[in-house]
Every structure is written in C-alpha cells, then in structure tokens.
C-alpha cells in the first residue's frame, strides 16, 4: 500500500450521503495541502476540493455547498463528506497530496474509491 | 469542457517520437501567472502518476524519454523512443487563478502502433 489509502466508496441512491476517508502515512495531513480529484467513468480528471495546512478549504463549483473536506490530525486522515449526491457524481475519487512548497502539482495519489450514485 | 485543451489521441510506431500539446490561457498557464504545467500518466485501471512537474522536471524513476516544455499559454509533452509500455492516457494540469483551483486537460490517449 502507498501513503494514501481511500475507503468508503460504494453504491448510494440519488439524494443520499457518503463519507470517504483517506488514511495518510509517512507525512502529516495537517502539514500539507490535500486535494480530492475525481474521474467519472471513461472521462478525464476533475479537481473538486482542497484543504490547506492552515485549514482553509476551496471547492469546485460542481460540488460547492454539497461536499465538505475535513481532516482528523489525531488519526492523520482526510475526509470528504458528500451530501445531496447526484448521478453525475458517479466517479472514482482520488485523495492526493499537493507538493507545496515545491510546486502546485500532485505528487502522491491514492488508489481511488468508486462512488456510484443511482437514480 | 476542460479548461486546458489537449488532443484526444496521438499515435506512433515503436521508436518514434510523439508530442502532446496543452493549451491554456492567461489565468492558468500564461507566463505572467507563474503557475507551472504538470503532466500525469494513467495506465489502464490505475491511478494517475506524476510524470513531469514544473514544466520540464522528471520525478525520480521517470525515464528521460519523457520531456516537457512550456511557452506562453501552451505546453507540450514529448515521448521519444516510443515503447509499448507508454500506451496510456496523459493529462496536463495547472492552477487557475480565476477558479482558485487546479485545472486539467481532457486527456490524450497515446497508442503505440
């Protein structure tokens, strides 16, 4: 296993909620910018959220108001709470680490968690 | 529709060179922003892997057959000496100041003939 391991994916009905977890090893989740990126089946990559080391969060318009990113420093774990899920949220969700201060790129990726939203 | 524009596919015979373009704008790749362009390789059924960072740097373990360049609002990824194992999807990525987040290209599928 790598330094990022996502869990919590599954099948959920439209309008439901799901929480993804990303267990981090080898570095501190609170000392890094942590991002969530998703990939719909057969589609490209879409950035959806970030939590900065100081705790500031940002979201893509497509999930703003429905998704919340958070972290538990005692468990060194990142979370993505997803509410009011829609069929178009069906995707593999990747937990990633941003390589700051060296650059605005993603140097570590988890294996991904599949979320399927049925209508 | 992706903020960064890539060709859907490119192909080449083993040993040849293929180039993938990535076109952005003044709010992301543009010279004045200072944001870098980065490239990821995604093999079938796996998570993306960092291939090129900060325009033209390779992480440890990435063969020097892969190289990147950036000019104005465009960037490119070149694969020289194409090999069968290079068949994958390739994505460019930058940061966009107007969106306050990362942006990706739609991806380019490289096929080795």
mmCIF file of N, CA and C in Angstrom, chain A residues 13-115:
data_model
loop_
_atom_site.group_PDB
_atom_site.id
_atom_site.type_symbol
_atom_site.label_atom_id
_atom_site.label_comp_id
_atom_site.label_asym_id
_atom_site.label_seq_id
_atom_site.Cartn_x
_atom_site.Cartn_y
_atom_site.Cartn_z
ATOM 1 N N UNK A 13 -28.057 5.894 -3.369
ATOM 2 C CA UNK A 13 -29.148 6.448 -4.170
ATOM 3 C C UNK A 13 -29.015 7.959 -4.298
ATOM 4 N N UNK A 14 -29.543 8.477 -5.360
ATOM 5 C CA UNK A 14 -29.543 9.911 -5.583
ATOM 6 C C UNK A 14 -30.189 10.624 -4.390
ATOM 7 N N UNK A 15 -29.526 11.701 -3.948
ATOM 8 C CA UNK A 15 -30.008 12.447 -2.780
ATOM 9 C C UNK A 15 -29.379 11.994 -1.476
ATOM 10 N N UNK A 16 -28.677 10.865 -1.509
ATOM 11 C CA UNK A 16 -28.070 10.315 -0.306
ATOM 12 C C UNK A 16 -26.732 10.946 0.031
ATOM 13 N N UNK A 17 -26.127 10.427 1.105
ATOM 14 C CA UNK A 17 -24.850 10.932 1.591
ATOM 15 C C UNK A 17 -23.848 9.802 1.726
ATOM 16 N N UNK A 18 -22.580 10.162 1.643
ATOM 17 C CA UNK A 18 -21.490 9.194 1.770
ATOM 18 C C UNK A 18 -20.273 9.948 2.272
ATOM 19 N N UNK A 19 -19.454 9.292 3.078
ATOM 20 C CA UNK A 19 -18.205 9.908 3.513
ATOM 21 C C UNK A 19 -17.027 9.039 3.116
ATOM 22 N N UNK A 20 -16.119 9.651 2.380
ATOM 23 C CA UNK A 20 -14.873 8.986 2.018
ATOM 24 C C UNK A 20 -13.792 9.317 3.044
ATOM 25 N N UNK A 21 -12.954 8.354 3.308
ATOM 26 C CA UNK A 21 -11.802 8.547 4.183
ATOM 27 C C UNK A 21 -10.527 8.287 3.402
ATOM 28 N N UNK A 22 -9.481 8.981 3.789
ATOM 29 C CA UNK A 22 -8.162 8.778 3.177
ATOM 30 C C UNK A 22 -7.144 8.688 4.303
ATOM 31 N N UNK A 23 -6.677 7.499 4.585
ATOM 32 C CA UNK A 23 -5.665 7.300 5.622
ATOM 33 C C UNK A 23 -4.299 7.663 5.078
ATOM 34 N N UNK A 24 -3.597 8.535 5.776
ATOM 35 C CA UNK A 24 -2.309 9.053 5.315
ATOM 36 C C UNK A 24 -1.179 8.470 6.165
ATOM 37 N N UNK A 25 -0.139 8.020 5.521
ATOM 38 C CA UNK A 25 1.039 7.526 6.244
ATOM 39 C C UNK A 25 2.299 8.132 5.648
ATOM 40 N N UNK A 26 3.294 8.371 6.494
ATOM 41 C CA UNK A 26 4.568 8.881 6.032
ATOM 42 C C UNK A 26 4.720 10.389 6.089
ATOM 43 N N UNK A 27 3.645 11.116 6.244
ATOM 44 C CA UNK A 27 3.691 12.560 6.403
ATOM 45 C C UNK A 27 2.423 12.994 7.117
ATOM 46 N N UNK A 28 2.418 14.242 7.586
ATOM 47 C CA UNK A 28 1.286 14.742 8.359
ATOM 48 C C UNK A 28 0.237 15.398 7.466
ATOM 49 N N UNK A 29 -1.014 14.994 7.637
ATOM 50 C CA UNK A 29 -2.090 15.577 6.839
ATOM 51 C C UNK A 29 -2.253 17.061 7.149
ATOM 52 N N UNK A 30 -1.869 17.487 8.344
ATOM 53 C CA UNK A 30 -2.059 18.883 8.725
ATOM 54 C C UNK A 30 -0.919 19.781 8.245
ATOM 55 N N UNK A 31 0.161 19.203 7.791
ATOM 56 C CA UNK A 31 1.298 19.987 7.300
ATOM 57 C C UNK A 31 1.284 20.134 5.783
ATOM 58 N N UNK A 32 0.271 19.577 5.126
ATOM 59 C CA UNK A 32 0.235 19.551 3.679
ATOM 60 C C UNK A 32 -1.093 20.056 3.128
ATOM 61 N N UNK A 33 -1.056 20.484 1.867
ATOM 62 C CA UNK A 33 -2.268 20.787 1.126
ATOM 63 C C UNK A 33 -2.770 19.456 0.555
ATOM 64 N N UNK A 34 -3.984 19.083 0.941
ATOM 65 C CA UNK A 34 -4.551 17.815 0.497
ATOM 66 C C UNK A 34 -5.748 18.081 -0.415
ATOM 67 N N UNK A 35 -5.757 17.417 -1.564
ATOM 68 C CA UNK A 35 -6.793 17.641 -2.569
ATOM 69 C C UNK A 35 -7.571 16.352 -2.855
ATOM 70 N N UNK A 36 -8.814 16.544 -3.283
ATOM 71 C CA UNK A 36 -9.611 15.444 -3.831
ATOM 72 C C UNK A 36 -9.792 15.700 -5.329
ATOM 73 N N UNK A 37 -9.577 14.670 -6.105
ATOM 74 C CA UNK A 37 -9.751 14.709 -7.561
ATOM 75 C C UNK A 37 -10.635 13.515 -7.929
ATOM 76 N N UNK A 38 -11.575 13.725 -8.844
ATOM 77 C CA UNK A 38 -12.429 12.613 -9.242
ATOM 78 C C UNK A 38 -12.363 12.372 -10.741
ATOM 79 N N UNK A 39 -12.789 11.169 -11.118
ATOM 80 C CA UNK A 39 -12.769 10.775 -12.527
ATOM 81 C C UNK A 39 -14.027 9.958 -12.816
ATOM 82 N N UNK A 40 -14.938 10.539 -13.573
ATOM 83 C CA UNK A 40 -16.141 9.827 -13.975
ATOM 84 C C UNK A 40 -15.768 8.697 -14.936
ATOM 85 N N UNK A 41 -16.583 7.654 -15.024
ATOM 86 C CA UNK A 41 -16.257 6.509 -15.887
ATOM 87 C C UNK A 41 -15.963 6.926 -17.323
ATOM 88 N N UNK A 42 -14.789 6.573 -17.808
ATOM 89 C CA UNK A 42 -14.410 6.883 -19.176
ATOM 90 C C UNK A 42 -14.100 8.347 -19.444
ATOM 91 N N UNK A 43 -14.032 9.149 -18.398
ATOM 92 C CA UNK A 43 -13.807 10.585 -18.556
ATOM 93 C C UNK A 43 -12.468 11.004 -17.979
ATOM 94 N N UNK A 44 -12.197 12.306 -18.035
ATOM 95 C CA UNK A 44 -10.949 12.849 -17.539
ATOM 96 C C UNK A 44 -10.980 13.184 -16.056
ATOM 97 N N UNK A 45 -9.922 13.832 -15.607
ATOM 98 C CA UNK A 45 -9.756 14.173 -14.206
ATOM 99 C C UNK A 45 -10.416 15.517 -13.890
ATOM 100 N N UNK A 46 -11.029 15.592 -12.724
ATOM 101 C CA UNK A 46 -11.685 16.822 -12.281
ATOM 102 C C UNK A 46 -11.285 17.115 -10.842
ATOM 103 N N UNK A 47 -10.657 18.266 -10.612
ATOM 104 C CA UNK A 47 -10.348 18.691 -9.258
ATOM 105 C C UNK A 47 -11.635 19.118 -8.570
ATOM 106 N N UNK A 48 -11.809 18.686 -7.289
ATOM 107 C CA UNK A 48 -13.036 19.070 -6.607
ATOM 108 C C UNK A 48 -12.826 19.807 -5.287
ATOM 109 N N UNK A 49 -11.722 19.585 -4.576
ATOM 110 C CA UNK A 49 -11.562 20.323 -3.332
ATOM 111 C C UNK A 49 -10.130 20.265 -2.818
ATOM 112 N N UNK A 50 -9.816 21.215 -1.938
ATOM 113 C CA UNK A 50 -8.520 21.270 -1.274
ATOM 114 C C UNK A 50 -8.705 21.747 0.158
ATOM 115 N N UNK A 51 -7.871 21.237 1.042
ATOM 116 C CA UNK A 51 -7.769 21.774 2.397
ATOM 117 C C UNK A 51 -6.305 22.116 2.622
ATOM 118 N N UNK A 52 -6.070 23.387 2.957
ATOM 119 C CA UNK A 52 -4.716 23.845 3.177
ATOM 120 C C UNK A 52 -4.205 23.425 4.553
ATOM 121 N N UNK A 53 -2.912 23.567 4.753
ATOM 122 C CA UNK A 53 -2.344 23.247 6.048
ATOM 123 C C UNK A 53 -2.995 24.029 7.180
ATOM 124 N N UNK A 54 -3.340 25.279 6.911
ATOM 125 C CA UNK A 54 -3.973 26.128 7.922
ATOM 126 C C UNK A 54 -5.457 25.830 8.099
ATOM 127 N N UNK A 55 -5.995 24.978 7.251
ATOM 128 C CA UNK A 55 -7.396 24.575 7.370
ATOM 129 C C UNK A 55 -8.343 25.245 6.389
ATOM 130 N N UNK A 56 -7.858 26.172 5.597
ATOM 131 C CA UNK A 56 -8.698 26.824 4.587
ATOM 132 C C UNK A 56 -9.107 25.814 3.532
ATOM 133 N N UNK A 57 -10.357 25.911 3.096
ATOM 134 C CA UNK A 57 -10.869 24.970 2.098
ATOM 135 C C UNK A 57 -11.400 25.698 0.869
ATOM 136 N N UNK A 58 -11.306 25.038 -0.269
ATOM 137 C CA UNK A 58 -11.855 25.539 -1.517
ATOM 138 C C UNK A 58 -12.512 24.367 -2.239
ATOM 139 N N UNK A 59 -13.528 24.694 -3.051
ATOM 140 C CA UNK A 59 -14.277 23.669 -3.762
ATOM 141 C C UNK A 59 -14.532 24.085 -5.206
ATOM 142 N N UNK A 60 -14.658 23.083 -6.057
ATOM 143 C CA UNK A 60 -15.108 23.336 -7.420
ATOM 144 C C UNK A 60 -16.592 23.703 -7.372
ATOM 145 N N UNK A 61 -17.032 24.483 -8.344
ATOM 146 C CA UNK A 61 -18.434 24.899 -8.391
ATOM 147 C C UNK A 61 -19.379 23.699 -8.418
ATOM 148 N N UNK A 62 -18.940 22.606 -9.039
ATOM 149 C CA UNK A 62 -19.800 21.433 -9.215
ATOM 150 C C UNK A 62 -20.170 20.755 -7.889
ATOM 151 N N UNK A 63 -19.401 21.011 -6.826
ATOM 152 C CA UNK A 63 -19.675 20.357 -5.534
ATOM 153 C C UNK A 63 -19.860 21.358 -4.401
ATOM 154 N N UNK A 64 -19.648 22.630 -4.674
ATOM 155 C CA UNK A 64 -19.764 23.671 -3.641
ATOM 156 C C UNK A 64 -21.141 23.602 -2.983
ATOM 157 N N UNK A 65 -21.149 23.599 -1.646
ATOM 158 C CA UNK A 65 -22.416 23.556 -0.920
ATOM 159 C C UNK A 65 -22.922 22.151 -0.663
ATOM 160 N N UNK A 66 -22.345 21.142 -1.298
ATOM 161 C CA UNK A 66 -22.789 19.755 -1.103
ATOM 162 C C UNK A 66 -21.692 18.885 -0.486
ATOM 163 N N UNK A 67 -20.441 19.192 -0.786
ATOM 164 C CA UNK A 67 -19.315 18.402 -0.288
ATOM 165 C C UNK A 67 -18.534 19.224 0.735
ATOM 166 N N UNK A 68 -17.984 18.541 1.734
ATOM 167 C CA UNK A 68 -17.132 19.193 2.731
ATOM 168 C C UNK A 68 -15.886 18.348 2.945
ATOM 169 N N UNK A 69 -14.733 19.002 2.829
ATOM 170 C CA UNK A 69 -13.461 18.334 3.096
ATOM 171 C C UNK A 69 -13.022 18.677 4.513
ATOM 172 N N UNK A 70 -12.496 17.689 5.221
ATOM 173 C CA UNK A 70 -12.033 17.901 6.592
ATOM 174 C C UNK A 70 -10.902 16.926 6.883
ATOM 175 N N UNK A 71 -10.338 17.036 8.071
ATOM 176 C CA UNK A 71 -9.245 16.142 8.443
ATOM 177 C C UNK A 71 -9.269 15.910 9.949
ATOM 178 N N UNK A 72 -8.705 14.787 10.341
ATOM 179 C CA UNK A 72 -8.541 14.460 11.753
ATOM 180 C C UNK A 72 -7.047 14.257 11.977
ATOM 181 N N UNK A 73 -6.413 15.209 12.630
ATOM 182 C CA UNK A 73 -4.964 15.140 12.790
ATOM 183 C C UNK A 73 -4.552 13.995 13.712
ATOM 184 N N UNK A 74 -5.405 13.636 14.673
ATOM 185 C CA UNK A 74 -5.062 12.541 15.583
ATOM 186 C C UNK A 74 -5.032 11.197 14.855
ATOM 187 N N UNK A 75 -5.838 11.081 13.808
ATOM 188 C CA UNK A 75 -5.865 9.854 13.008
ATOM 189 C C UNK A 75 -5.071 9.997 11.713
ATOM 190 N N UNK A 76 -4.550 11.207 11.466
ATOM 191 C CA UNK A 76 -3.839 11.504 10.217
ATOM 192 C C UNK A 76 -4.655 11.064 9.002
ATOM 193 N N UNK A 77 -5.895 11.482 9.004
ATOM 194 C CA UNK A 77 -6.850 11.051 7.984
ATOM 195 C C UNK A 77 -7.578 12.242 7.391
ATOM 196 N N UNK A 78 -7.793 12.181 6.092
ATOM 197 C CA UNK A 78 -8.544 13.188 5.327
ATOM 198 C C UNK A 78 -9.921 12.618 5.033
ATOM 199 N N UNK A 79 -10.934 13.485 5.019
ATOM 200 C CA UNK A 79 -12.300 13.047 4.750
ATOM 201 C C UNK A 79 -12.933 13.885 3.641
ATOM 202 N N UNK A 80 -13.910 13.284 2.988
ATOM 203 C CA UNK A 80 -14.761 14.022 2.054
ATOM 204 C C UNK A 80 -16.196 13.610 2.346
ATOM 205 N N UNK A 81 -16.945 14.530 2.956
ATOM 206 C CA UNK A 81 -18.357 14.305 3.220
ATOM 207 C C UNK A 81 -19.147 14.749 2.002
ATOM 208 N N UNK A 82 -19.908 13.826 1.423
ATOM 209 C CA UNK A 82 -20.643 14.119 0.198
ATOM 210 C C UNK A 82 -22.137 13.995 0.469
ATOM 211 N N UNK A 83 -22.848 15.101 0.372
ATOM 212 C CA UNK A 83 -24.299 15.131 0.598
ATOM 213 C C UNK A 83 -25.025 15.458 -0.696
ATOM 214 N N UNK A 84 -26.327 15.228 -0.690
ATOM 215 C CA UNK A 84 -27.183 15.523 -1.858
ATOM 216 C C UNK A 84 -26.558 14.976 -3.130
ATOM 217 N N UNK A 85 -26.145 13.745 -3.075
ATOM 218 C CA UNK A 85 -25.449 13.148 -4.219
ATOM 219 C C UNK A 85 -26.356 13.027 -5.433
ATOM 220 N N UNK A 86 -25.739 13.199 -6.592
ATOM 221 C CA UNK A 86 -26.435 13.149 -7.887
ATOM 222 C C UNK A 86 -25.801 12.069 -8.747
ATOM 223 N N UNK A 87 -26.527 11.561 -9.730
ATOM 224 C CA UNK A 87 -25.932 10.551 -10.628
ATOM 225 C C UNK A 87 -24.632 11.036 -11.276
ATOM 226 N N UNK A 88 -24.538 12.324 -11.556
ATOM 227 C CA UNK A 88 -23.318 12.853 -12.186
ATOM 228 C C UNK A 88 -22.123 12.903 -11.237
ATOM 229 N N UNK A 89 -22.332 12.589 -9.966
ATOM 230 C CA UNK A 89 -21.217 12.479 -9.024
ATOM 231 C C UNK A 89 -20.563 11.094 -9.082
ATOM 232 N N UNK A 90 -21.145 10.193 -9.858
ATOM 233 C CA UNK A 90 -20.557 8.867 -10.018
ATOM 234 C C UNK A 90 -19.149 8.991 -10.594
ATOM 235 N N UNK A 91 -18.175 8.465 -9.856
ATOM 236 C CA UNK A 91 -16.782 8.621 -10.261
ATOM 237 C C UNK A 91 -15.873 7.830 -9.316
ATOM 238 N N UNK A 92 -14.643 7.700 -9.724
ATOM 239 C CA UNK A 92 -13.584 7.254 -8.813
ATOM 240 C C UNK A 92 -13.012 8.511 -8.172
ATOM 241 N N UNK A 93 -12.936 8.515 -6.850
ATOM 242 C CA UNK A 93 -12.447 9.662 -6.104
ATOM 243 C C UNK A 93 -11.042 9.376 -5.592
ATOM 244 N N UNK A 94 -10.123 10.265 -5.945
ATOM 245 C CA UNK A 94 -8.726 10.117 -5.543
ATOM 246 C C UNK A 94 -8.353 11.149 -4.481
ATOM 247 N N UNK A 95 -7.697 10.677 -3.456
ATOM 248 C CA UNK A 95 -7.078 11.531 -2.446
ATOM 249 C C UNK A 95 -5.662 11.821 -2.936
ATOM 250 N N UNK A 96 -5.250 13.083 -2.894
ATOM 251 C CA UNK A 96 -3.926 13.436 -3.419
ATOM 252 C C UNK A 96 -3.228 14.445 -2.507
ATOM 253 N N UNK A 97 -1.915 14.467 -2.594
ATOM 254 C CA UNK A 97 -1.136 15.453 -1.849
ATOM 255 C C UNK A 97 -0.542 16.471 -2.819
ATOM 256 N N UNK A 98 -0.655 17.730 -2.479
ATOM 257 C CA UNK A 98 -0.051 18.783 -3.264
ATOM 258 C C UNK A 98 1.389 18.969 -2.802
ATOM 259 N N UNK A 99 2.284 19.177 -3.771
ATOM 260 C CA UNK A 99 3.716 19.160 -3.469
ATOM 261 C C UNK A 99 4.266 20.495 -2.992
ATOM 262 N N UNK A 100 3.425 21.352 -2.425
ATOM 263 C CA UNK A 100 3.932 22.627 -1.906
ATOM 264 C C UNK A 100 4.971 22.365 -0.815
ATOM 265 N N UNK A 101 6.004 23.210 -0.706
ATOM 266 C CA UNK A 101 6.195 24.468 -1.430
ATOM 267 C C UNK A 101 6.922 24.326 -2.756
ATOM 268 N N UNK A 102 7.118 23.105 -3.205
ATOM 269 C CA UNK A 102 7.931 22.874 -4.406
ATOM 270 C C UNK A 102 7.179 23.180 -5.691
ATOM 271 N N UNK A 103 5.848 23.188 -5.629
ATOM 272 C CA UNK A 103 5.073 23.463 -6.827
ATOM 273 C C UNK A 103 3.626 23.108 -6.615
ATOM 274 N N UNK A 104 2.781 23.532 -7.579
ATOM 275 C CA UNK A 104 1.348 23.283 -7.483
ATOM 276 C C UNK A 104 0.969 22.051 -8.287
ATOM 277 N N UNK A 105 1.593 20.938 -7.924
ATOM 278 C CA UNK A 105 1.293 19.682 -8.592
ATOM 279 C C UNK A 105 1.023 18.626 -7.529
ATOM 280 N N UNK A 106 0.509 17.477 -7.979
ATOM 281 C CA UNK A 106 0.073 16.416 -7.077
ATOM 282 C C UNK A 106 1.063 15.276 -7.153
ATOM 283 N N UNK A 107 1.830 15.099 -6.069
ATOM 284 C CA UNK A 107 2.907 14.107 -6.141
ATOM 285 C C UNK A 107 2.516 12.736 -5.608
ATOM 286 N N UNK A 108 1.493 12.662 -4.778
ATOM 287 C CA UNK A 108 1.022 11.370 -4.293
ATOM 288 C C UNK A 108 -0.465 11.228 -4.561
ATOM 289 N N UNK A 109 -0.856 10.047 -5.034
ATOM 290 C CA UNK A 109 -2.245 9.723 -5.317
ATOM 291 C C UNK A 109 -2.602 8.421 -4.612
ATOM 292 N N UNK A 110 -3.827 8.371 -4.082
ATOM 293 C CA UNK A 110 -4.323 7.108 -3.568
ATOM 294 C C UNK A 110 -4.762 6.203 -4.708
ATOM 295 N N UNK A 111 -5.238 5.033 -4.350
ATOM 296 C CA UNK A 111 -5.658 4.069 -5.368
ATOM 297 C C UNK A 111 -7.053 4.376 -5.898
ATOM 298 N N UNK A 112 -7.785 5.226 -5.206
ATOM 299 C CA UNK A 112 -9.119 5.630 -5.648
ATOM 300 C C UNK A 112 -10.230 4.860 -4.968
ATOM 301 N N UNK A 113 -11.371 5.517 -4.799
ATOM 302 C CA UNK A 113 -12.567 4.889 -4.231
ATOM 303 C C UNK A 113 -13.729 5.151 -5.184
ATOM 304 N N UNK A 114 -14.405 4.106 -5.591
ATOM 305 C CA UNK A 114 -15.504 4.233 -6.549
ATOM 306 C C UNK A 114 -16.800 4.579 -5.832
ATOM 307 N N UNK A 115 -17.412 5.654 -6.274
ATOM 308 C CA UNK A 115 -18.727 6.060 -5.775
ATOM 309 C C UNK A 115 -19.715 5.981 -6.933
#
